[in-house]
Coordinates of C-alpha atoms and ligand atoms in Angstrom, one line a residue:
X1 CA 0.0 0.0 0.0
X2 CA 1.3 3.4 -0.8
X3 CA 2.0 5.8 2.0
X4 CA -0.7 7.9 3.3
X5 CA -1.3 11.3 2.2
X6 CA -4.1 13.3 3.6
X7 CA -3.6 16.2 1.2
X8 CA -3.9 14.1 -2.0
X9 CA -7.3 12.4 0.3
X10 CA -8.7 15.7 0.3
X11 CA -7.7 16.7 -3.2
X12 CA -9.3 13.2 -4.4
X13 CA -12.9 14.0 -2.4
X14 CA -13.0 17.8 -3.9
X15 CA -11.8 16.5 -7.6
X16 CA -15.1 13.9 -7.2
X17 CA -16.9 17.5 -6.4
X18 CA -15.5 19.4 -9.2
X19 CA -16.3 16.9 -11.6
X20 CA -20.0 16.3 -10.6
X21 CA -20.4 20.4 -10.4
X22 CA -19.0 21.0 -13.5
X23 CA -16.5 23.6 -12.7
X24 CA -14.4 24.7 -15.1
X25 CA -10.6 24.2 -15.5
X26 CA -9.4 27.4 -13.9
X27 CA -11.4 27.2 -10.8
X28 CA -10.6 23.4 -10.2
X29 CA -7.2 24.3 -10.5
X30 CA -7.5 27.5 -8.2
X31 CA -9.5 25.2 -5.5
X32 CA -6.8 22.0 -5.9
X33 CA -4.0 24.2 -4.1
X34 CA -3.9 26.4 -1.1
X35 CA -4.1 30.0 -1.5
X36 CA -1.0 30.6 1.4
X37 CA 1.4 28.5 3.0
X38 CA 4.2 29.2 5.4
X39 CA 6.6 27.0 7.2
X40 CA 8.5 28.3 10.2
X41 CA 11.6 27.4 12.5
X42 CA 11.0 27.3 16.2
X43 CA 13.9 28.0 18.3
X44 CA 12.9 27.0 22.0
X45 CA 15.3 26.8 25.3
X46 CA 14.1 23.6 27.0
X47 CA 14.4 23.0 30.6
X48 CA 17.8 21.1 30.3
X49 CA 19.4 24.4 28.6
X50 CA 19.6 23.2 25.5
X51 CA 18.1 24.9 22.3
X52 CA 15.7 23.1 20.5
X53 CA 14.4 24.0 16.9
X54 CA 10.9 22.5 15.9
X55 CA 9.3 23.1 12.7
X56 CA 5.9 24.9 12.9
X57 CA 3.2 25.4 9.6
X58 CA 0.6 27.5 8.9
X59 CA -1.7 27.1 6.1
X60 CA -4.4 29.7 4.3
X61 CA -6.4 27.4 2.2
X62 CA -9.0 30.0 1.0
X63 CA -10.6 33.7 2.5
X64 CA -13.0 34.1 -0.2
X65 CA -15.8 33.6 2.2
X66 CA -14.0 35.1 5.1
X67 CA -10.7 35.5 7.5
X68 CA -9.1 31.6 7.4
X69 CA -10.3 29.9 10.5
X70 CA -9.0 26.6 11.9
X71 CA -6.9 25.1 14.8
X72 CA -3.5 24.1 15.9
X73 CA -2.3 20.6 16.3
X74 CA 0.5 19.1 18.1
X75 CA 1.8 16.1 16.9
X76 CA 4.7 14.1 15.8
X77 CA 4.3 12.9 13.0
X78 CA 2.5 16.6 11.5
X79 CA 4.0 17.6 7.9
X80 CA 2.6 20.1 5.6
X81 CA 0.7 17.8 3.7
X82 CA -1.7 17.3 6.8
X83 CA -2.2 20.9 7.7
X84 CA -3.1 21.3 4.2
X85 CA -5.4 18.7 4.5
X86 CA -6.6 20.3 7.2
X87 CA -7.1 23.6 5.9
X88 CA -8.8 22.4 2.8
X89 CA -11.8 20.5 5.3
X90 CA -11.8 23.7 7.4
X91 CA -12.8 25.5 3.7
X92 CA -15.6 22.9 3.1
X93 CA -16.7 23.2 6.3
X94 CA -16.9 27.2 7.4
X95 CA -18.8 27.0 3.9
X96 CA -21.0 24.1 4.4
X97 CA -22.3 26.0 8.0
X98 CA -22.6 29.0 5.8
X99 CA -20.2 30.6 8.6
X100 CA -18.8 33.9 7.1
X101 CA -15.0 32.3 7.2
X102 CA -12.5 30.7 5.0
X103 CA -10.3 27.7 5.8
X104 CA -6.6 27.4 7.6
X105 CA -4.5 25.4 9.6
X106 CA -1.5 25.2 11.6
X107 CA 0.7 22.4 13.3
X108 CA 4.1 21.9 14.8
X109 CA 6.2 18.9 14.1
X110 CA 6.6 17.8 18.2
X111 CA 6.0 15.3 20.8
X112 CA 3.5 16.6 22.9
X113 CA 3.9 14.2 26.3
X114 CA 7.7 14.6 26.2
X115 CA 7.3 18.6 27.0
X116 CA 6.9 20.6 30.5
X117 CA 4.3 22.6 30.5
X118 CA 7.1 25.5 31.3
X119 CA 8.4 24.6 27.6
X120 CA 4.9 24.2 25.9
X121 CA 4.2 28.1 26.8
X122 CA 7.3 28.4 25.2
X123 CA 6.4 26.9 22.3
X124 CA 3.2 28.1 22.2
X125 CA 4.7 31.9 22.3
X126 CA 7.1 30.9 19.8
X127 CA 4.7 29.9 17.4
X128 CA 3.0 33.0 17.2
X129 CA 6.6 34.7 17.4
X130 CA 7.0 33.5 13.9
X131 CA 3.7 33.9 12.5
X132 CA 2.1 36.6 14.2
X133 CA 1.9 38.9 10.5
X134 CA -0.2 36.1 9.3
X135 CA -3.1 36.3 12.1
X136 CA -5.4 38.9 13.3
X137 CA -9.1 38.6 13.9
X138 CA -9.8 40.0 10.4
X139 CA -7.1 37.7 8.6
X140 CA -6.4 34.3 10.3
X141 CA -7.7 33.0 13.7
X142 CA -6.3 29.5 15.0
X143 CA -8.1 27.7 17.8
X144 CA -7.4 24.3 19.4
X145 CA -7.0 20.7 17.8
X146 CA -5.4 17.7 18.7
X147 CA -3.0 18.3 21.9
X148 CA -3.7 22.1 21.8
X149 CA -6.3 23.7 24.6
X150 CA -7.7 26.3 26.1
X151 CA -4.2 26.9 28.2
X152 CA -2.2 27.2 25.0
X153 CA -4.8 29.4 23.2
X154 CA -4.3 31.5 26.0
X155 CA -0.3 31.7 25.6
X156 CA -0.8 32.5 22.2
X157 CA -3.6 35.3 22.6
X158 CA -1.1 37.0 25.6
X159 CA 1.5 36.5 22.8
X160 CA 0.0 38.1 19.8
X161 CA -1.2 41.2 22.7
X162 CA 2.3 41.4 23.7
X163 CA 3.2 42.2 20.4
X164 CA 0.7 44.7 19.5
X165 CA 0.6 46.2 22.8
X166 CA -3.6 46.0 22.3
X167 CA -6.4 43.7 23.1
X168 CA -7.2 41.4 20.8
X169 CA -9.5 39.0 22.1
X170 CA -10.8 37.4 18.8
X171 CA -7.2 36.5 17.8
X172 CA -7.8 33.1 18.6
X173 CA -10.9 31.4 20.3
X174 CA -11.1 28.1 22.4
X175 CA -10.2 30.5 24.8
X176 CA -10.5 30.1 28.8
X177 CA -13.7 32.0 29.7
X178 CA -11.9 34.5 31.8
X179 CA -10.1 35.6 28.7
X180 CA -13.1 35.6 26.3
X181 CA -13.5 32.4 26.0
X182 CA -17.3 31.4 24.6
X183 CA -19.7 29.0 27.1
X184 CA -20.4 26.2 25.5
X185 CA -17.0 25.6 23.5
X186 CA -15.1 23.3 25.3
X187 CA -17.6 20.3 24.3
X188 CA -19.1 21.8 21.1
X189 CA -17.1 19.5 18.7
X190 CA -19.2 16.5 20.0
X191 CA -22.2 17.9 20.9
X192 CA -22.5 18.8 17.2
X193 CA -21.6 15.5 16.0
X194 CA -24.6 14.1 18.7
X195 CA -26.7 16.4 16.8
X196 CA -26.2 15.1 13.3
X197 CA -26.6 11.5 14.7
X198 CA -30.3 12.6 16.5
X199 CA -30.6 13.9 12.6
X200 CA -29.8 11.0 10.5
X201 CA -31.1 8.5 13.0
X202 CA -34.8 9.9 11.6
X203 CA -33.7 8.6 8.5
X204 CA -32.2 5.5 9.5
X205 CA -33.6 2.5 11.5
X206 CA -32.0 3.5 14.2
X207 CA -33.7 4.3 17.9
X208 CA -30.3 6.2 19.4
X209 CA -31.6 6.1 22.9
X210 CA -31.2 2.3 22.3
X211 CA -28.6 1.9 20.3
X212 CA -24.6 0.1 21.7
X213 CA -21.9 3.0 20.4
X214 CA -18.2 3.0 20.5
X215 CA -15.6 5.5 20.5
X216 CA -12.4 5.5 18.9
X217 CA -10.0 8.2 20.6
X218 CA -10.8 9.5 24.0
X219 CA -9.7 12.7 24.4
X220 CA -11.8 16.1 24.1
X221 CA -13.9 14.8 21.0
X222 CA -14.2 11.6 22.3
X223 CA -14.8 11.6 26.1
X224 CA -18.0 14.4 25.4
X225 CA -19.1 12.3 22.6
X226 CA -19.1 9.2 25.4
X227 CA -20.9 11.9 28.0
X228 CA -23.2 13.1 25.4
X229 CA -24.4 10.8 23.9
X230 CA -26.8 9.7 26.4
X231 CA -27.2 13.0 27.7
X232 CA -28.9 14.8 24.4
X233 CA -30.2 11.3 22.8
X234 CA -32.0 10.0 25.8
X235 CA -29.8 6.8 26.5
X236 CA -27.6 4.3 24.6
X237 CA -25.2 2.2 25.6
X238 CA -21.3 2.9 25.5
X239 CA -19.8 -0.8 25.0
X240 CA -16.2 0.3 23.7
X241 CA -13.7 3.2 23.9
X242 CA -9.9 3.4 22.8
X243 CA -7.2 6.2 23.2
X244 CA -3.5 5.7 21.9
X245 CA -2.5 3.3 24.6
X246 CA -5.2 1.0 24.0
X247 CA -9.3 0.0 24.3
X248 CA -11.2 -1.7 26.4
X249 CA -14.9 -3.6 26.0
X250 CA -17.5 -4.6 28.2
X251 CA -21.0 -5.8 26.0
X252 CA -22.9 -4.9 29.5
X253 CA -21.9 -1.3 29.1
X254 CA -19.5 1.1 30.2
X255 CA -20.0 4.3 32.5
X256 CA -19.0 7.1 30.2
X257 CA -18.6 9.5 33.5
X258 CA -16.7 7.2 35.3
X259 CA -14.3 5.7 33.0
X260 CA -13.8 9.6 31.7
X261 CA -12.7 10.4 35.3
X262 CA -10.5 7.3 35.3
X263 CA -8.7 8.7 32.4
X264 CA -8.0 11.8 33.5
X265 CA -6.5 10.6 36.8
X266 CA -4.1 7.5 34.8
X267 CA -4.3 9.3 31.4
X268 CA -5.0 5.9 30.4
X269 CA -8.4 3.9 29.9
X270 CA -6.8 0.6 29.9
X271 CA -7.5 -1.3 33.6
X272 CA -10.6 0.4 33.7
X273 CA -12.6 -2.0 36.0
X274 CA -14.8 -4.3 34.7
X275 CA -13.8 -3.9 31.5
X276 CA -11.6 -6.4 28.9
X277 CA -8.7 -5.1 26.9
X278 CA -9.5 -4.5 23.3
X279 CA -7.9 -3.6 20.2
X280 CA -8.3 -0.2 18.3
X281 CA -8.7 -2.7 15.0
X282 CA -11.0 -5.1 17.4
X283 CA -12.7 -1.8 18.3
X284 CA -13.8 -0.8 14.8
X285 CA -14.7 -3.6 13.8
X286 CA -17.7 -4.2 16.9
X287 CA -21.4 -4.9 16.6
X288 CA -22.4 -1.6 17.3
X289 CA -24.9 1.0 15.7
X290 CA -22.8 3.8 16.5
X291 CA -19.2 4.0 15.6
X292 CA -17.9 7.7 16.4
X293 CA -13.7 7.4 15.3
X294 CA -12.7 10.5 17.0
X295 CA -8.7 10.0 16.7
X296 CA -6.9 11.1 13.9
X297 CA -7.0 10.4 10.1
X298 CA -6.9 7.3 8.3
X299 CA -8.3 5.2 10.8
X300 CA -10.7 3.1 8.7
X301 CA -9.0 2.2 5.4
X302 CA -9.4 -0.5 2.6
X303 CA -8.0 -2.5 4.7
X304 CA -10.4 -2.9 7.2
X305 CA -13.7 -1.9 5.6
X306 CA -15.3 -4.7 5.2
X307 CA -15.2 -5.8 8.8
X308 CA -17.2 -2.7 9.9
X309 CA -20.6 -3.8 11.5
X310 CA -21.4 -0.3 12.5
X311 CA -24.8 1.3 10.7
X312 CA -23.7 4.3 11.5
X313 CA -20.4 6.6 11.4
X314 CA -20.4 9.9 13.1
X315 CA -16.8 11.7 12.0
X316 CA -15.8 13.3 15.0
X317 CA -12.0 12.9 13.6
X318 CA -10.8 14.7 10.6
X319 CA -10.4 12.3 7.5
X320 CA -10.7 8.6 9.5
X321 CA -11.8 7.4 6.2
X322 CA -10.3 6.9 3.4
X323 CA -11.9 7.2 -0.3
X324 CA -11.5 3.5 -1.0
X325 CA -12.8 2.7 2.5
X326 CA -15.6 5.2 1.8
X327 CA -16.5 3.0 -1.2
X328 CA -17.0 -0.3 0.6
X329 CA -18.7 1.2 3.4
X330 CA -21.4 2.6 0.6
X331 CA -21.6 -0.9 -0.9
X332 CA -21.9 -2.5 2.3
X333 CA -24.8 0.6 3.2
X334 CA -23.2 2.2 6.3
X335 CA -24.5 5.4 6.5
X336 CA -21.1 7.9 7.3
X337 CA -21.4 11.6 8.3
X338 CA -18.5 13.3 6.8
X339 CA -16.3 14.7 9.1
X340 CA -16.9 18.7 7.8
X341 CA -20.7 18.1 9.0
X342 CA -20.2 15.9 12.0
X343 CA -17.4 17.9 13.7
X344 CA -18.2 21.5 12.7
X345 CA -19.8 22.2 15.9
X346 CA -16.3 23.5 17.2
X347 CA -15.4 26.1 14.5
X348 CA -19.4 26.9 15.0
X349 CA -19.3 27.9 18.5
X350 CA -15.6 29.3 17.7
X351 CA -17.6 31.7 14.8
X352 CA -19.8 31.9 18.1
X353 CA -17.0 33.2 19.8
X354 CA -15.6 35.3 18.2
X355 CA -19.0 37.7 17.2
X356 CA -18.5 37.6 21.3
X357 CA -15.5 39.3 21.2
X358 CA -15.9 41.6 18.7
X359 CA -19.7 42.7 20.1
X360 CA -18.1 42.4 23.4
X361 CA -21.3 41.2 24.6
X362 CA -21.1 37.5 26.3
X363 CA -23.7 34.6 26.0
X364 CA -25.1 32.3 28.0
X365 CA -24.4 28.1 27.7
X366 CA -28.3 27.7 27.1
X367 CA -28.0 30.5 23.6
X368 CA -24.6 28.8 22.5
X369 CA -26.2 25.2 22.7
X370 CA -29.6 26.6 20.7
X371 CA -27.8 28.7 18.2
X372 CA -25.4 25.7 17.7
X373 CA -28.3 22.8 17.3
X374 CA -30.0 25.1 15.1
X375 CA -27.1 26.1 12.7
X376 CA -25.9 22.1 12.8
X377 CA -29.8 21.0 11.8
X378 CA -30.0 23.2 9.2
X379 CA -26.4 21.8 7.5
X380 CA -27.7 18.4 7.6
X381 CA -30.5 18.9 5.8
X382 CA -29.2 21.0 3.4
X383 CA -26.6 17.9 2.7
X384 CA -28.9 15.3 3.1
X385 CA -31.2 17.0 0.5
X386 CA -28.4 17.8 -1.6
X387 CA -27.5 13.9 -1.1
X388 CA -30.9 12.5 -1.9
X389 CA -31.0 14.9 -5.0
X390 CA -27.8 14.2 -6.6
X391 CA -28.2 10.4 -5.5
X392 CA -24.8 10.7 -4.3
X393 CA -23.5 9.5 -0.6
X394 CA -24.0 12.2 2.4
X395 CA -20.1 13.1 1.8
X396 CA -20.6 14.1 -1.5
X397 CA -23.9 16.0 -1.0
X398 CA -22.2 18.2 1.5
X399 CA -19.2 19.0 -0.5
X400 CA -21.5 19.7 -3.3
X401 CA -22.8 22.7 -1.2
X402 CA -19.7 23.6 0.2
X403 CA -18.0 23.9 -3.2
X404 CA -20.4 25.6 -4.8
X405 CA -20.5 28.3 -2.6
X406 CA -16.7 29.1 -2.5
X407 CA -16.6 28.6 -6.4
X408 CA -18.9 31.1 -6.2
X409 CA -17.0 33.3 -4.1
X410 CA -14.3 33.1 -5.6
X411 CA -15.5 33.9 -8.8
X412 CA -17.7 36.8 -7.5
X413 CA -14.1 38.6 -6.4
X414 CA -13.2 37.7 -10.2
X415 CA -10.2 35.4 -9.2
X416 CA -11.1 32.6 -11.3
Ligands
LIG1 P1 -7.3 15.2 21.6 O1 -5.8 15.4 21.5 O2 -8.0 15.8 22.7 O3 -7.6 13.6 21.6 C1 -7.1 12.7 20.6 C2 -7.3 11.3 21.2 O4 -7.0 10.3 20.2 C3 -6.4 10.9 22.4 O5 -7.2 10.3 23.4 C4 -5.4 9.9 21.8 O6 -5.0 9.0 22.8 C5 -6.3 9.3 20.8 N1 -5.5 8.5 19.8 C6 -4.5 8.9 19.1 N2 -4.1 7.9 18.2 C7 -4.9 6.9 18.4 C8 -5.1 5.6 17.9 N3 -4.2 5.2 16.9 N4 -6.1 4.8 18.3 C9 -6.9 5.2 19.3 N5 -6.9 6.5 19.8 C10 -5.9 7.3 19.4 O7 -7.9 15.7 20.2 P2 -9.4 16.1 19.8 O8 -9.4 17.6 19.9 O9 -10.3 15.3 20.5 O10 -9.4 15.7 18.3 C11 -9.6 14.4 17.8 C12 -10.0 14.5 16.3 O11 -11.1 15.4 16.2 C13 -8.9 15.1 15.4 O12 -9.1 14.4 14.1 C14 -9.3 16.5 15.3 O13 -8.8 17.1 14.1 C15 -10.8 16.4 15.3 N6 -11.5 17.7 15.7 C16 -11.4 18.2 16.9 C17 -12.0 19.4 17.2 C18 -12.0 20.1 18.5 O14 -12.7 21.1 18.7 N7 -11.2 19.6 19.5 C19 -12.8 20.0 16.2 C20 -12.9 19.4 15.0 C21 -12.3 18.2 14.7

């Protein structure tokens, strides 16, 4: 199998787009390719004296609609390629909520557990050391991803103020509170994907107060997409959770509060009592009705298709399928929601967020959640329509929409 490349994923879904919309050849080739790109050199003093220099990207995919919008991820293995990815999803998915933004992305090359948190502020302020020209609330605003939080949104907010000698609240968002933070963000991701599944489940055979889900990844995606589930749906029963150091199973049913406490005392959810270890492939490949992979990319592949029992997918990851999986889950009629529908309920609150800061007028949790169900509702429909019109899977139909409407955009500033 060739190596995986989540840019050339992303390219492959919007070419399928293109083609089916009929664009012509300058704008395909204008939407193929990100509008901005910059990689950067971190110089950071760790705490044993030494310098250390990490790599650090930032990617403007497209502003037609709007300043680029889209988080910050932490991660070893992170290469341009993926923040371009990255960026690209974040331009399908500001336009498929109709929020008035464009796409980005950003990630440093690093090993989050191996850093203090003494050198992750310094990281985090050397980050926006080197790209500071590229943000500001009206050009680029970055928010949390995978091993970023509210802590480090704060470094970098302080940073970007320290250089401007201003306020600048909607800089970034995922924000702590006290600092202009929105309610209702930290556990918006999920509770937008648990909207989408209350959504499609009308459509489906599927009673989710019922229904035996299982989570792939259990960190802030997954753990409120364990708590949540029950909470918003009226029941169901968690039967299955993973994180990087491994899964465990029990058919009965697992507390989702408990075991989410257990994890943040051992940062583990292996030896969670009552419970059997499992395998992350074991794991995706359960009797469940839910599956919600909310790890990374490229989690369900050709590979392992096939053995998916799941009827239904709820993306809380970015890209955990692949095209070629995506075909043999249509043949074998799982029903997936994309991950630019399922998990745009963090860049919506974020949008949220940052109207907050530039009205400078703060909401309360119970506005954030009905603004949020109400702007997630609408997007699925729109795609499901556009699905069941075109005759095309739910992917498709959204990125129909989405494309469209920053074609359109694009072409209305007469750049393509
Ligand atoms: P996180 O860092 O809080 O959690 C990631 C989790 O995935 C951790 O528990 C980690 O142990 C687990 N993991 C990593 N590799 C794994 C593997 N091979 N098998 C099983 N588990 C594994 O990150 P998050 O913010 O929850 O993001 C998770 C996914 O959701 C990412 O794809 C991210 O891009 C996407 N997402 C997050 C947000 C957000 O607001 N946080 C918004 C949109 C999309």
């Amino acid at each position: 199998m060739s190596e995986f490349n989540p840019f050339k994923m992303a390219q492959a879904q919007l070419d399928d787009a293109m083609e089916l919309l009929g664009l012509d050849d300058s704008t395909r080739t204008f939407l193929r390719q990100p509008m901005f790109e910059a990689t950067v050199s971190i110089p950071i003093r760790m705490d044993d004296g030494k310098v250390k220099t990490f790599r650090g990207y930032r990617v403007q995919y497209n502003t037609s609609r709007g300043p680029a919008k889209g988080g910050i991820r932490w991660h070893a293995e992170e290469t341009l390629d993926t923040v371009r990815a990255l960026a690209a999803w974040m331009t399908w998915k500001t336009s498929l909520l109709e929020l008035p933004l464009g796409g980005g992305k950003g990630g440093v090359t690093c090993d989050p557990k191996e850093l203090s948190e003494r050198e992750k502020e310094r990281l985090a302020r050397g980050y926006v050391r080197q790209v500071f020209p590229l943000l500001h609330e009206r050009k680029d605003v970055p928010a949390p991803d995978v091993y970023t939080n509210q802590q480090i949104m704060a470094w970098m907010m302080d940073e970007f103020e320290s250089i401007f000698r201003e306020h600048h609240r909607g800089v970034v968002t995922g924000k702590p509170l006290q600092l202009g933070g929105s309610q209702g963000r930290f556990d918006a991701t999920a509770r937008g994907g648990i909207y989408t599944v209350r959504e499609a489940s009308k459509h489906l055979n599927i009673a989710p107060a019922e229904a035996a889900y299982a989570v792939q990844g259990f960190g802030n995606s997954g753990q409120n997409a364990a708590l949540l589930h029950p909470k918003i749906l009226g029941g169901g029963k968690l039967i299955a959770v993973s994180d990087s150091r491994g899964g465990v199973y029990n058919k009965d049913g697992i507390d989702p509060e408990a075991l989410v406490h257990y994890k943040q005392r051992t940062g583990q959810v292996e030896g969670f009592e009552n419970t059997e270890v499992i395998s992350n492939e074991e794991l995706l490949a359960l009797d469940v009705d839910i599956l919600y992979p909310a790890a990374l990319e490229n989690a369900i592949t050709e590979e392992n298709a096939s053995e998916i029992k799941a009827k239904l997918i709820c993306e809380l990851a970015n890209g955990p399928v692949t095209p070629e999986a995506d075909k043999i889950l249509k043949d074998k009629q799982v029903f997936v929601i994309p991950d630019f529908l399922a998990n745009a309920g963090g860049v919506t609150v974020s949008y949220f967020e940052g109207v907050q800061n530039a009205t400078n007028y703060y909401w309360d949790e119970d506005e954030v959640h009905k603004q949020l169900d109400a702007k997630m509702t609408h997007a699925f429909n729109a795609a499901f329509d556009s699905h069941k019109r075109h005759k095309v899977d739910l992917r498709t139909g959204a990125y129909l929409l989405a494309v469209q409407r920053v074609a359109e955009a694009c072409k209305l500033r007469g750049w393509v």
